[in-house]
Structures are given as structure tokens and as C-alpha cells.
mmCIF file of C-alpha atoms in Angstrom:
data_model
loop_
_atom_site.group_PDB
_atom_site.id
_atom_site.type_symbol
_atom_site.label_atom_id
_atom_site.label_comp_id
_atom_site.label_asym_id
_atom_site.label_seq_id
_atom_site.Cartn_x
_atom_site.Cartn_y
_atom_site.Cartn_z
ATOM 1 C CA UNK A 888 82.254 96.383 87.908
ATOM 2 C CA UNK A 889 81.205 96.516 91.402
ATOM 3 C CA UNK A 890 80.989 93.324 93.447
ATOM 4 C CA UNK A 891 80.683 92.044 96.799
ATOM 5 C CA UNK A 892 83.663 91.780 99.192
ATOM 6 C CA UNK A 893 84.386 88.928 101.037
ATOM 7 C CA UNK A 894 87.041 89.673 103.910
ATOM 8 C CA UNK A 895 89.636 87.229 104.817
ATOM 9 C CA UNK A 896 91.264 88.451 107.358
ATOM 10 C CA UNK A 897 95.241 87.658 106.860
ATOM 11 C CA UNK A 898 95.469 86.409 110.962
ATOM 12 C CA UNK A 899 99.051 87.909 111.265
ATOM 13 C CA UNK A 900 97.382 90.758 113.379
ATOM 14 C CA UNK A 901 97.638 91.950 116.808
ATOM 15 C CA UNK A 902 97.843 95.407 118.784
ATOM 16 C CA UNK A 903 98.524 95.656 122.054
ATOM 17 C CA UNK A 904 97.751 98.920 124.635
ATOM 18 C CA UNK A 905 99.515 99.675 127.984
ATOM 19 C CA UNK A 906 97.603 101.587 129.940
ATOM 20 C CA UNK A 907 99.727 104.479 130.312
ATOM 21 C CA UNK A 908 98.789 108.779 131.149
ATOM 22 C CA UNK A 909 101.088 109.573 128.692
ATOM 23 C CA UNK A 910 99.387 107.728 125.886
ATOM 24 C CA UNK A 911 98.101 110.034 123.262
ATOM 25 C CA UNK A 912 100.688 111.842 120.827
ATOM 26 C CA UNK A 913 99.454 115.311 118.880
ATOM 27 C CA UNK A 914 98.520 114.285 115.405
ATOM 28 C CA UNK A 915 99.829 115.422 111.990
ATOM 29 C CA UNK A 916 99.465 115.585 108.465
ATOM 30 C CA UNK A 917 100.904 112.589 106.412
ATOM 31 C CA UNK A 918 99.980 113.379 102.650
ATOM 32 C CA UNK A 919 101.594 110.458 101.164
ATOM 33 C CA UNK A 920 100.078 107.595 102.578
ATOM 34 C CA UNK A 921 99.186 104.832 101.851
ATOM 35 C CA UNK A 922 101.995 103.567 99.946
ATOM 36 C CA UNK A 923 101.633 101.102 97.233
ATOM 37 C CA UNK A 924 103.668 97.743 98.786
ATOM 38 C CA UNK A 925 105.095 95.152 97.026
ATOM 39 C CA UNK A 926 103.569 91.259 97.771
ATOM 40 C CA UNK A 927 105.872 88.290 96.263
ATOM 41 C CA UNK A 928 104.317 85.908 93.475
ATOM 42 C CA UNK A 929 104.254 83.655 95.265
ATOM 43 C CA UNK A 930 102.125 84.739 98.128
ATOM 44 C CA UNK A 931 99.768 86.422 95.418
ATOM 45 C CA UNK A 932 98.903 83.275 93.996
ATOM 46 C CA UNK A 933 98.201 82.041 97.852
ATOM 47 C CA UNK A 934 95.833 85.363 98.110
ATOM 48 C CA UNK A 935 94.105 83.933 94.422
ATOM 49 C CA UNK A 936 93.454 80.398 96.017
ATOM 50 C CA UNK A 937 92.902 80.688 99.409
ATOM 51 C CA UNK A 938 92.777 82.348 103.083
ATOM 52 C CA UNK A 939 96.584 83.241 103.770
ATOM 53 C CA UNK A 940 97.578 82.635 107.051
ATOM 54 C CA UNK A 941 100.498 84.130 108.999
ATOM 55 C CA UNK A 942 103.118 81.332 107.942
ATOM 56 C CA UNK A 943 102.453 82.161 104.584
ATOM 57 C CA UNK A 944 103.233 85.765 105.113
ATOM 58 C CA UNK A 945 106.601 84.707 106.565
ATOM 59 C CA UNK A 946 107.474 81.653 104.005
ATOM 60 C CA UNK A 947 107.448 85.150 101.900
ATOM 61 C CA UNK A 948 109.677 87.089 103.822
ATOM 62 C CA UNK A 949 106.853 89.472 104.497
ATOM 63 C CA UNK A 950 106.867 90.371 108.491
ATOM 64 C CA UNK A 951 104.001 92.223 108.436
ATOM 65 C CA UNK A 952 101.746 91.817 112.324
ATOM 66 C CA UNK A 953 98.957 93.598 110.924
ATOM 67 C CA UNK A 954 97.377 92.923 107.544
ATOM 68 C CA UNK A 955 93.629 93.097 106.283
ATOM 69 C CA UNK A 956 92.553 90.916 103.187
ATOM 70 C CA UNK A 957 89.329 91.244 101.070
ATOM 71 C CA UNK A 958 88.515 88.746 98.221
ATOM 72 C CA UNK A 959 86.325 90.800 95.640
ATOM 73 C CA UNK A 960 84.363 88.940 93.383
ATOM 74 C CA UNK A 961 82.474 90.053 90.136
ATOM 75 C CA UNK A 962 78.541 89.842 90.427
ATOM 76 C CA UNK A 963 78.650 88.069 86.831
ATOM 77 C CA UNK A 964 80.383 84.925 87.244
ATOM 78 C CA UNK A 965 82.119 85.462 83.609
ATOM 79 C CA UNK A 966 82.954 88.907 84.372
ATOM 80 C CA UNK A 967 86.534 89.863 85.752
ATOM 81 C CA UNK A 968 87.328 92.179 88.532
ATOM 82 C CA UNK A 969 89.295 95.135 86.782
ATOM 83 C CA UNK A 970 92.803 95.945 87.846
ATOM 84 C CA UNK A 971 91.845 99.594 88.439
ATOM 85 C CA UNK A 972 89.172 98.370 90.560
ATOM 86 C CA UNK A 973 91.486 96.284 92.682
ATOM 87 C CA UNK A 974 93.617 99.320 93.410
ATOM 88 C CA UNK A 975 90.698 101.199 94.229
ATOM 89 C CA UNK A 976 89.231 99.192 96.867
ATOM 90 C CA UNK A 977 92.873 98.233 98.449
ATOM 91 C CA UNK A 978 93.553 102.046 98.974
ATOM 92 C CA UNK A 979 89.851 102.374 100.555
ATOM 93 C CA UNK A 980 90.719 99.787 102.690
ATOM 94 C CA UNK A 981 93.823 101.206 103.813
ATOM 95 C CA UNK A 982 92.198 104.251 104.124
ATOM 96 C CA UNK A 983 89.351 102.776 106.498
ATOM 97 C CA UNK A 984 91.480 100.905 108.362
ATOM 98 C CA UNK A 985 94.304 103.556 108.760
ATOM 99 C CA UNK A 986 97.232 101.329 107.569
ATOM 100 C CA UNK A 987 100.171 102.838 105.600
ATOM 101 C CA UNK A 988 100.404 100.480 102.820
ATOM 102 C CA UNK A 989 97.997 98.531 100.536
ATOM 103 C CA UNK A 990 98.438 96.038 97.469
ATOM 104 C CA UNK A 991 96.356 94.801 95.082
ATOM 105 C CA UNK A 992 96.263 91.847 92.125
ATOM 106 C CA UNK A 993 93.797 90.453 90.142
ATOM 107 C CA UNK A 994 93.487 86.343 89.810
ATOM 108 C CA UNK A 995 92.726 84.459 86.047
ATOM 109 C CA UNK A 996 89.249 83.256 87.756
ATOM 110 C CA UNK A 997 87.981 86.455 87.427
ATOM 111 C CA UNK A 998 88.096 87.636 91.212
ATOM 112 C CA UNK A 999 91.057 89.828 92.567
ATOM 113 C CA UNK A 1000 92.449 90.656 96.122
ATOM 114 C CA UNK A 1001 93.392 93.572 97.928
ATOM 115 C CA UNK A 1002 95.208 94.236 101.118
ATOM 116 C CA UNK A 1003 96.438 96.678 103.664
ATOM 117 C CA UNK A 1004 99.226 96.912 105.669
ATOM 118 C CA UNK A 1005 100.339 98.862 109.094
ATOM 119 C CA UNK A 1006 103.222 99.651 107.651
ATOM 120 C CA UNK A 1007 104.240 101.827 104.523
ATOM 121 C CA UNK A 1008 107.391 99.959 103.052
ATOM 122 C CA UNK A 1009 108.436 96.394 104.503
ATOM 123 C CA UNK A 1010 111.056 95.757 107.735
ATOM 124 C CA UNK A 1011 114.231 93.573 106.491
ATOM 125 C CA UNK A 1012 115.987 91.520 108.149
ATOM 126 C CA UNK A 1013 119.894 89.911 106.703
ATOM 127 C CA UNK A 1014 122.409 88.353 109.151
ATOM 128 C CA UNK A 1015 121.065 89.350 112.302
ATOM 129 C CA UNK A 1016 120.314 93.074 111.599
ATOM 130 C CA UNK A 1017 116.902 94.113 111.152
ATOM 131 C CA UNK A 1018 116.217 97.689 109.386
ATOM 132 C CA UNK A 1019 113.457 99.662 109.668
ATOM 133 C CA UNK A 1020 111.989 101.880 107.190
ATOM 134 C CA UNK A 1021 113.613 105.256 107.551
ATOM 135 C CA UNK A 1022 110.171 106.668 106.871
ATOM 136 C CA UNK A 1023 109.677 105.539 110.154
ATOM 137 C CA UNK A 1024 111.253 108.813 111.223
ATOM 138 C CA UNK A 1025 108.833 111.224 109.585
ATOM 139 C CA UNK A 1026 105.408 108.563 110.291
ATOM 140 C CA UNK A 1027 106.568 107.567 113.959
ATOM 141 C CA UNK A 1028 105.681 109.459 117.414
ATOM 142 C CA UNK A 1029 108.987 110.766 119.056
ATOM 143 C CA UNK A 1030 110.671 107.905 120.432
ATOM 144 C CA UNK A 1031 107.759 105.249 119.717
ATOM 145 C CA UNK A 1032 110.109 103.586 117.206
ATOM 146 C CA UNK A 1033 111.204 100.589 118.661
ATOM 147 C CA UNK A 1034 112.687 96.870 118.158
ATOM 148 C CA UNK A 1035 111.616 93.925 121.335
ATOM 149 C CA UNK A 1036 112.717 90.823 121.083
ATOM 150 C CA UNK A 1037 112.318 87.442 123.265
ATOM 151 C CA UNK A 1038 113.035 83.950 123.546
ATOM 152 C CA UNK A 1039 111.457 81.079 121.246
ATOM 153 C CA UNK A 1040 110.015 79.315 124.564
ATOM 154 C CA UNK A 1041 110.291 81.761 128.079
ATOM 155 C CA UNK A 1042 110.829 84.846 129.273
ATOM 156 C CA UNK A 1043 109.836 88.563 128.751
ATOM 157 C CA UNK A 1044 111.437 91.215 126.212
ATOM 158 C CA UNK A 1045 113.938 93.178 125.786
ATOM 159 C CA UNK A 1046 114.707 96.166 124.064
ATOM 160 C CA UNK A 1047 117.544 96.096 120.892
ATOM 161 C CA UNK A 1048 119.195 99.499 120.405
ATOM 162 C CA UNK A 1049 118.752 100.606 117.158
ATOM 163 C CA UNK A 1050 120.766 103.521 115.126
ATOM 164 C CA UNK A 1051 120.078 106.738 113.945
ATOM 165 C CA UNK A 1052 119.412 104.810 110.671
ATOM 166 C CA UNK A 1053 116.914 102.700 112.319
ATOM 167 C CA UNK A 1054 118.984 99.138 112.533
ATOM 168 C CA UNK A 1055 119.517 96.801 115.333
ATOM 169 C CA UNK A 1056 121.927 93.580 115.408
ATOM 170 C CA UNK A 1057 119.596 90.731 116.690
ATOM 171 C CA UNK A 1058 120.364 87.875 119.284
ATOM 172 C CA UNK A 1059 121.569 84.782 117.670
ATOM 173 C CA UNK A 1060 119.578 82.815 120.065
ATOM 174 C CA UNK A 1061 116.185 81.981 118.506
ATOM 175 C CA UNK A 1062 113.423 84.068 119.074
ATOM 176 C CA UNK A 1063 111.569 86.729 117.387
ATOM 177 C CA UNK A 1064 111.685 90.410 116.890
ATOM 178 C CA UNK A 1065 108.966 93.009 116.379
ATOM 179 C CA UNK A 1066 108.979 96.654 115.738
ATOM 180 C CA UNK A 1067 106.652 98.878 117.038
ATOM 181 C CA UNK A 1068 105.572 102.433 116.331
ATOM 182 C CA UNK A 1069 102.468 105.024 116.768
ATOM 183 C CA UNK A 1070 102.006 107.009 114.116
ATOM 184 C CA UNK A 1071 101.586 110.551 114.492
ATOM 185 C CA UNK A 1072 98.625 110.729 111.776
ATOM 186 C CA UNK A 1073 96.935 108.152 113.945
ATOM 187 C CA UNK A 1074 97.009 109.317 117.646
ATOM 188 C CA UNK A 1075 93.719 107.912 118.485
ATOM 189 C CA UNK A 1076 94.978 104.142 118.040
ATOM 190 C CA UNK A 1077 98.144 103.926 119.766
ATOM 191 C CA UNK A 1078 100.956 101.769 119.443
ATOM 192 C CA UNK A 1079 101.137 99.213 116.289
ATOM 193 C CA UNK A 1080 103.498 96.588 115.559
ATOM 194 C CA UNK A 1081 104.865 96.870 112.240
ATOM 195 C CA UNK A 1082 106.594 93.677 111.937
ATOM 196 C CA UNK A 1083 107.110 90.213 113.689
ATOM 197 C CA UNK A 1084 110.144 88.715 112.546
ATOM 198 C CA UNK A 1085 110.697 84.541 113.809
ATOM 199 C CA UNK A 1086 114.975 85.175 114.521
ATOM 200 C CA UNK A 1087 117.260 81.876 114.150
ATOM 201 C CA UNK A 1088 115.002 79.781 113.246
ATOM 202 C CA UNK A 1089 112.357 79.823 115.682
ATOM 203 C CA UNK A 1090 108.860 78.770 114.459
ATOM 204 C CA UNK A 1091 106.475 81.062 112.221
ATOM 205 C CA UNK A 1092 103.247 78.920 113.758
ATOM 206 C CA UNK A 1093 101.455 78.390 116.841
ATOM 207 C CA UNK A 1094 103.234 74.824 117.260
ATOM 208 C CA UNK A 1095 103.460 74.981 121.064
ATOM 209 C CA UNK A 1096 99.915 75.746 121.519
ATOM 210 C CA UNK A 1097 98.470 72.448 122.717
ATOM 211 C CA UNK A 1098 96.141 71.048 119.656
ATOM 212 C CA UNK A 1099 92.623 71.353 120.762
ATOM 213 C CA UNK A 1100 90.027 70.464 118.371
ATOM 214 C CA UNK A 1101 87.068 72.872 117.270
ATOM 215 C CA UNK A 1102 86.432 76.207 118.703
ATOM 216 C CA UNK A 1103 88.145 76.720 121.618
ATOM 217 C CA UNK A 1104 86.182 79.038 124.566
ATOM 218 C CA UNK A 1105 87.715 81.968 126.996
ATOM 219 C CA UNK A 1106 88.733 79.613 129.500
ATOM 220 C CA UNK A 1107 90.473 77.252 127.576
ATOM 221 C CA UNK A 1108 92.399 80.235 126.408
ATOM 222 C CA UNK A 1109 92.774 81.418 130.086
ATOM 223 C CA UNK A 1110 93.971 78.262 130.907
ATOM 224 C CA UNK A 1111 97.042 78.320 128.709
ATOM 225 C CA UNK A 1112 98.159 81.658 129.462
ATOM 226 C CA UNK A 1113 98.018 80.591 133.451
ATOM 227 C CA UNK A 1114 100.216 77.585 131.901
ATOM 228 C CA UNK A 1115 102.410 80.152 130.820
ATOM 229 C CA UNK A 1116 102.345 82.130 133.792
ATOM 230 C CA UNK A 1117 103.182 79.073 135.815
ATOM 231 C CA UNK A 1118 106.631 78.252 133.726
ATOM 232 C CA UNK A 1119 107.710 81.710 134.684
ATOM 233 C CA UNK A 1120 106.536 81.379 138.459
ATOM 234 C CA UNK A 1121 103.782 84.173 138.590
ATOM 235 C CA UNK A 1122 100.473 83.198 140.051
ATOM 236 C CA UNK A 1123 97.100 82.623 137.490
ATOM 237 C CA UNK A 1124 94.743 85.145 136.346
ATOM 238 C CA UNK A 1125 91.239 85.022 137.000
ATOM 239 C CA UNK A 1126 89.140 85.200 135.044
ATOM 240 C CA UNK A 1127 86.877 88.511 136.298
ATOM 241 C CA UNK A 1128 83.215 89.912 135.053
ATOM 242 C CA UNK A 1129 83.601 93.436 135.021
ATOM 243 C CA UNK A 1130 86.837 93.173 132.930
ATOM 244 C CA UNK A 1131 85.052 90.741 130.704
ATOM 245 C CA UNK A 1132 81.901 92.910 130.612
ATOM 246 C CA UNK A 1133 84.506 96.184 129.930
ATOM 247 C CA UNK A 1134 86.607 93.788 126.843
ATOM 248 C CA UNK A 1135 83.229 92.898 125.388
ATOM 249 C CA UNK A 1136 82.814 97.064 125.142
ATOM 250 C CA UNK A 1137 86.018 97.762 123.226
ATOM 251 C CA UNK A 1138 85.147 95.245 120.914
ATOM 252 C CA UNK A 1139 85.065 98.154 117.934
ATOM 253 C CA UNK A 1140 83.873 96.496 115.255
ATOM 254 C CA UNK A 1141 86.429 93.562 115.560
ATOM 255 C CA UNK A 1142 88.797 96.226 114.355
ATOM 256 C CA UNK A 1143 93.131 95.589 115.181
ATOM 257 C CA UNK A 1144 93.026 99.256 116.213
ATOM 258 C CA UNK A 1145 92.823 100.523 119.436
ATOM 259 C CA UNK A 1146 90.627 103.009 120.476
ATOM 260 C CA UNK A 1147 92.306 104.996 123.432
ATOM 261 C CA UNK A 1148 89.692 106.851 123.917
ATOM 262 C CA UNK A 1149 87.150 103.982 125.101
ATOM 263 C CA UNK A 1150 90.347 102.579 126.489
ATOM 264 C CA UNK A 1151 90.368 105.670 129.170
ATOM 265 C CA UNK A 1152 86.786 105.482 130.080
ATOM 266 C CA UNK A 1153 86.974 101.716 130.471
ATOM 267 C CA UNK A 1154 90.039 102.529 132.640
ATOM 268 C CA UNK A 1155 88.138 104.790 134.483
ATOM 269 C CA UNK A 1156 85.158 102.817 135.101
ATOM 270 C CA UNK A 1157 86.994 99.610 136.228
ATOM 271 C CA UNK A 1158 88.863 101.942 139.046
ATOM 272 C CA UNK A 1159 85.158 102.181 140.407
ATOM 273 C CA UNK A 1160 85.407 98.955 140.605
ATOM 274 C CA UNK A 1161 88.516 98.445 142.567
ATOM 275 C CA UNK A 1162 90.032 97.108 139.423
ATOM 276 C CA UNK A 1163 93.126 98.520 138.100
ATOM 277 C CA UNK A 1164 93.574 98.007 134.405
ATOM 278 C CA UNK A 1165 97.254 97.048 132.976
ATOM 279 C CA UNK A 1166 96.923 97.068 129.640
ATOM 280 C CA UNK A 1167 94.884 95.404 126.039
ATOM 281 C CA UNK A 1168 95.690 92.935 123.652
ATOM 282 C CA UNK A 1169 93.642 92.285 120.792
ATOM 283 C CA UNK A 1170 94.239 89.191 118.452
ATOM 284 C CA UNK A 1171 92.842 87.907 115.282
ATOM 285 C CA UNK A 1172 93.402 84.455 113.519
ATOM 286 C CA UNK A 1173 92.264 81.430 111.211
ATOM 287 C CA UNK A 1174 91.578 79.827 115.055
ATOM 288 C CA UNK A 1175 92.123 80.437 118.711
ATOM 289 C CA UNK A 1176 95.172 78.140 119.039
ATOM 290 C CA UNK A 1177 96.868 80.733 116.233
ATOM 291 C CA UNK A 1178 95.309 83.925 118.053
ATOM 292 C CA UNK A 1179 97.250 82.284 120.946
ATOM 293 C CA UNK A 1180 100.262 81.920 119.094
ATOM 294 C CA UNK A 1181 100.812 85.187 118.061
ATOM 295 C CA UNK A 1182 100.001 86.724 121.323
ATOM 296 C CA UNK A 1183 102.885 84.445 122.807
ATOM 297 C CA UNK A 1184 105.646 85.223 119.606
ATOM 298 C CA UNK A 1185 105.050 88.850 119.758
ATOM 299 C CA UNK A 1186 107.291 90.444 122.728
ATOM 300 C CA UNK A 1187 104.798 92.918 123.553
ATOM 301 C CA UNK A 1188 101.927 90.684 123.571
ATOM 302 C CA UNK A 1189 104.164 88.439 125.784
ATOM 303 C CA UNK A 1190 104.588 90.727 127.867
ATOM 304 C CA UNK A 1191 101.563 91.804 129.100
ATOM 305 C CA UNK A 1192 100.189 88.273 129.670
ATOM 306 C CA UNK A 1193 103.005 87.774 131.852
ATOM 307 C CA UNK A 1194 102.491 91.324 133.624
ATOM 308 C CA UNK A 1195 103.904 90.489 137.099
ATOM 309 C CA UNK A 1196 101.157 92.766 138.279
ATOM 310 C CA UNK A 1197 98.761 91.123 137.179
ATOM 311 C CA UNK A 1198 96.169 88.829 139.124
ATOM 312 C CA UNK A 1199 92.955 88.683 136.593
ATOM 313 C CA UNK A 1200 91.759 89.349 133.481
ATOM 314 C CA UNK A 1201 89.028 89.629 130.540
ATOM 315 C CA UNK A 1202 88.609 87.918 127.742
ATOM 316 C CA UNK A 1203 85.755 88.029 124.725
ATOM 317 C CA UNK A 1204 86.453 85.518 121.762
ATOM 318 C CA UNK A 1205 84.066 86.430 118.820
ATOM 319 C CA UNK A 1206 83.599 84.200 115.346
ATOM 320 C CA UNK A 1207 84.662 85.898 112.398
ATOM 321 C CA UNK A 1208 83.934 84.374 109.099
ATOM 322 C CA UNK A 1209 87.486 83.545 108.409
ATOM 323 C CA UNK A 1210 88.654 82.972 111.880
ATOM 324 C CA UNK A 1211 88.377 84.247 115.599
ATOM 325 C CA UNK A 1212 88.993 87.893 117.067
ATOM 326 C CA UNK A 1213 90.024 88.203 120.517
ATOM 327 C CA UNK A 1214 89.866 91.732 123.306
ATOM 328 C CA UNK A 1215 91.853 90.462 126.645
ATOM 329 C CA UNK A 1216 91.881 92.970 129.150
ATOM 330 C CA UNK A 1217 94.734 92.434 132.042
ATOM 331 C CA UNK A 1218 94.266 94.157 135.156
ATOM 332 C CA UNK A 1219 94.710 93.959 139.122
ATOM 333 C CA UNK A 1220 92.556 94.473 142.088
ATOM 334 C CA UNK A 1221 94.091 97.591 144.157
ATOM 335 C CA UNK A 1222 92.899 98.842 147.834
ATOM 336 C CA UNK A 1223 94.002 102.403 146.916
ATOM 337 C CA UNK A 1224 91.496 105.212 146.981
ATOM 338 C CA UNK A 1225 89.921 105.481 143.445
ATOM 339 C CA UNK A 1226 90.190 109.559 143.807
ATOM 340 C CA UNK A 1227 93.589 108.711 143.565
ATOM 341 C CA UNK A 1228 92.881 107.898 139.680
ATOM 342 C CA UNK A 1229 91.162 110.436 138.859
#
């Protein structure tokens, strides 16, 4: 039976974009995705009951960073969402949102779940060594599979070497780990993080985010990433218009994905500008003080708020039924010719 889809949008997502001239990759065929993933019991009877949130995903041992939810429930109230139909709509939605993996499951209220994932099988991590898929090979651009990891608290990333079987031994300092890859099939998007793994123990939350209560604005948010910029001695961002007024453009739907083409022309047009831009982030969660959270655990993320470069940025926080969605643009204001650019 077909029924209306409510989306709850798991918030352990974020992509990030470095503005870079050797972005795009040459796309190619992938016939087998997506993949049908595995989800614990457990966490399935979280998905039947209520909005999972990105502790929930970890309690699990699933390190997914990106992950879309949608709650499908049966016009009839004594009607039941088929299993078949589940499947169905958690491969479309993989499919639309051009993630690798998807999983379904139907709930004894009648309603069912489905989900997709950015990656096709999940990253594992036992004793310090963290494994990515070795489909990673065949999905991944050349040399855009990598591991980053930073501290729990401070400091920027670092890379972990990782085999020709796609394992890295991890710090034992606590921290957390994510993987990253762009997918050849998907060379419009860019970069994805596969995974975010919390490493000795650091916290899965968004506990050092200062509790503010409500819906918190762009310059509240501003604020605490100048907090952060402070502890590691680099001078605040403003907050600037035309980078606002270019984030507010690459909003896309609220969509994780990047779009590097509208990235380039928003490059572009910011040069006109006198603004050099330094990269994207784009964050959703259950509030703004998780959005935050994630941004600061995931080493890429980290890094680009903390771009010594940097000396402004823009920022467009939109309500989403389940949450918030964030676009932060990080740039710089150069004196060089904008021909230069071109």
C-alpha cells in the first residue's frame, strides 16, 4: 500500500568541500549499488519508536556520518506497511540520494522504516585498527580513500597510513577517526565521509557544546567556532554578506551532497568580490548544538573551521522538521587581481 513518508533525518550527517582545481574525478559505472546493509536489533527497534540520533548509531557500533531516514506510514491506520514495500522505498532513497547502501524493516504498529547509507558495507574498528571496506578500492576515486583523525578537545588532523588492504592502527589517545572517499559513480558531489568513529573513549555527543536552550541563530553558532578558534590562537571569523548570501544559494534542497558545480560558480562569483573561498561544510542534526558537534568530532570538518587562512565566513541555519541543516561557507578577503582566478 502506498503511504506518506515522513523523513527523519538520522543527524549523523555531514560533507565537507575544499575548494580545490583539481576537484572533479571522471565518473564510472557501478552496477551493484546500493548494497543491502545490515542495522542491529537493537537500533531497529530505536528506528520503530523514535527519531535516532547519532549516539544511537554509535551505541550500535554503526559509524556511519551520513545516513537518511524515512518513517512510512500506511494511509489506513489498521493497515501494515509491506516488507516488499519497505525495500522498495529504501533502495529509491538510496538511489535519490546517491548513497551506496540502504536498509529497511517493518515495525508491529503497522509503519516501517527505511534508510540509506554513504557507504556500501560498514567501517570496523577492533583494538585500534580500523578497516575499510575493500570495495572501497573499486567505488573510491584514485587516492581519495583516506583515514583523519584528531584529538577529543584541540587541534587539527592528521592523516593515518593505511595498507594496501585498507587498515590503519589508530592513536590510543582519545579522539575520533573518519574515513573519507569520492566515489567515482558520483563525481558531481565530491568528497564523503563514510564513517566517524569516537577512538578511546572519547564522546559520541555534542557534550562540549555549551547548552543553549531553543533554536540557536548563525551567530550564536559563529560565536562558538571563534571560541574554538581562540583555544588554538587564530583570530575570529566574521561573519560576511556575500558569503552568507552565496551559502544561502548552495542550499540544494537541504541535501548532505555537494554540488561542485554551484560550488565553482559560487567560487567564482565571490572572487568578484574580493573574497576568496576556502572551502564548505554542510551539517544536519536533531539541533544546532549537535550540528555543532559533529562539525567539531569530524577531522575534516575541524579542519576547515580552524582554516588558518581564514578571516570570515557564511552561515545559513534552516528548520527541518526533525532538526536543523546548516551551509557554512569559509573564505578570506585577498588583494590579488581576480583575473588571476580565472
Amino acid at each position: 500500500m502506498r503511504k506518506p513518508a515522513s523523513k527523519r533525518w538520522i543527524s549523523f550527517a555531514a560533507g565537507f568541500f575544499v575548494f580545490s582545481p583539481a576537484a572533479s574525478q571522471a565518473a564510472t559505472g557501478e552496477s551493484s549499488w546500493p548494497r543491502e546493509r545490515n542495522v542491529p536489533q537493537t537500533l531497529a527497534s530505536v528506528l520503530c519508536e523514535r527519531a535516532a540520533t547519532a549516539t544511537d548509531l554509535m551505541a550500535n557500533g554503526l559509524f556511519d556520518a551520513q545516513v537518511d531516514v524515512v518513517t512510512l506510514k500506511p494511509k489506513n491506520p489498521s493497515a501494515k506497511i509491506a516488507n516488499s514495500t519497505a525495500k522498495e522505498r529504501a533502495v529509491a532513497l538510496a538511489q535519490r540520494s546517491e548513497s551506496l547502501g540502504f536498509a529497511y524493516g517493518t515495525c508491529q504498529e503497522g509503519h516501517a522504516w527505511a534508510a540509506a547509507f554513504a557507504a556500501p558495507e560498514a567501517v570496523n574498528i577492533r583494538d585500534s585498527v580500523i578497516s575499510v571496506p575493500r570495495s572501497a578500492k573499486s567505488i573510491c576515486g584514485q587516492k581519495t580513500v583516506k583515514v583523519l583523525f584528531v584529538p577529543e578537545k584541540k587541534g587539527r588532523s592528521f592523516m593515518v597510513p593505511v595498507t594496501d588492504e585498507l587498515a590503519g592502527q589508530l592513536p590510543e589517545t582519545k579522539g575520533y577517526a573518519s574515513v573519507l572517499c569520492s566515489p567515482k559513480m558520483f563525481s558531481a558531489s565530491g568528497p564523503r565521509e563514510w564513517a566517524l568513529i569516537p577512538v578511546g573513549g572519547a564522546k559520541s555527543n555534542a557534550s562540549d557544546i555549551p547548552p543553549v536552550g531553543g533554536f540557536l541563530t548563525e551567530a550564536e553558532l559563529l560565536a562558538w567556532i571563534n571560541q574554538k578558534r581562540t583555544e588554538e590562537r587564530l583570530p575570529e571569523l566574521k561573519l560576511d554578506s556575500e558569503l552568507t548570501d552565496a551559502a544561502r544559494g548552495l542550499l540544494n534542497g537541504q541535501s548532505i551532497r555537494h554540488d561542485l558545480r554551484a560550488l565553482n560558480t559560487a567560487k567564482i562569483s565571490l572572487l568578484k568580490h574580493g573574497i576568496e573561498g576556502l572551502g564548505e561544510n554542510r551539517v544536519g542534526g536533531n539541533n544546532l548544538a549537535e550540528a555543532a558537534g559533529l562539525l567539531w568530532m569530524s577531522p575534516a570538518h575541524r579542519d576547515l573551521i580552524l582554516n588558518p587562512k581564514a578571516d570570515m565566513a557564511g552561515l545559513v541555519v534552516t528548520k527541518q522538521e526533525q532538526g536543523v541543516f546548516v551551509v557554512m561557507l569559509v573564505g578570506r578577503r585577498t588583494t590579488k587581481p581576480v583575473a588571476k582566478y580565472q
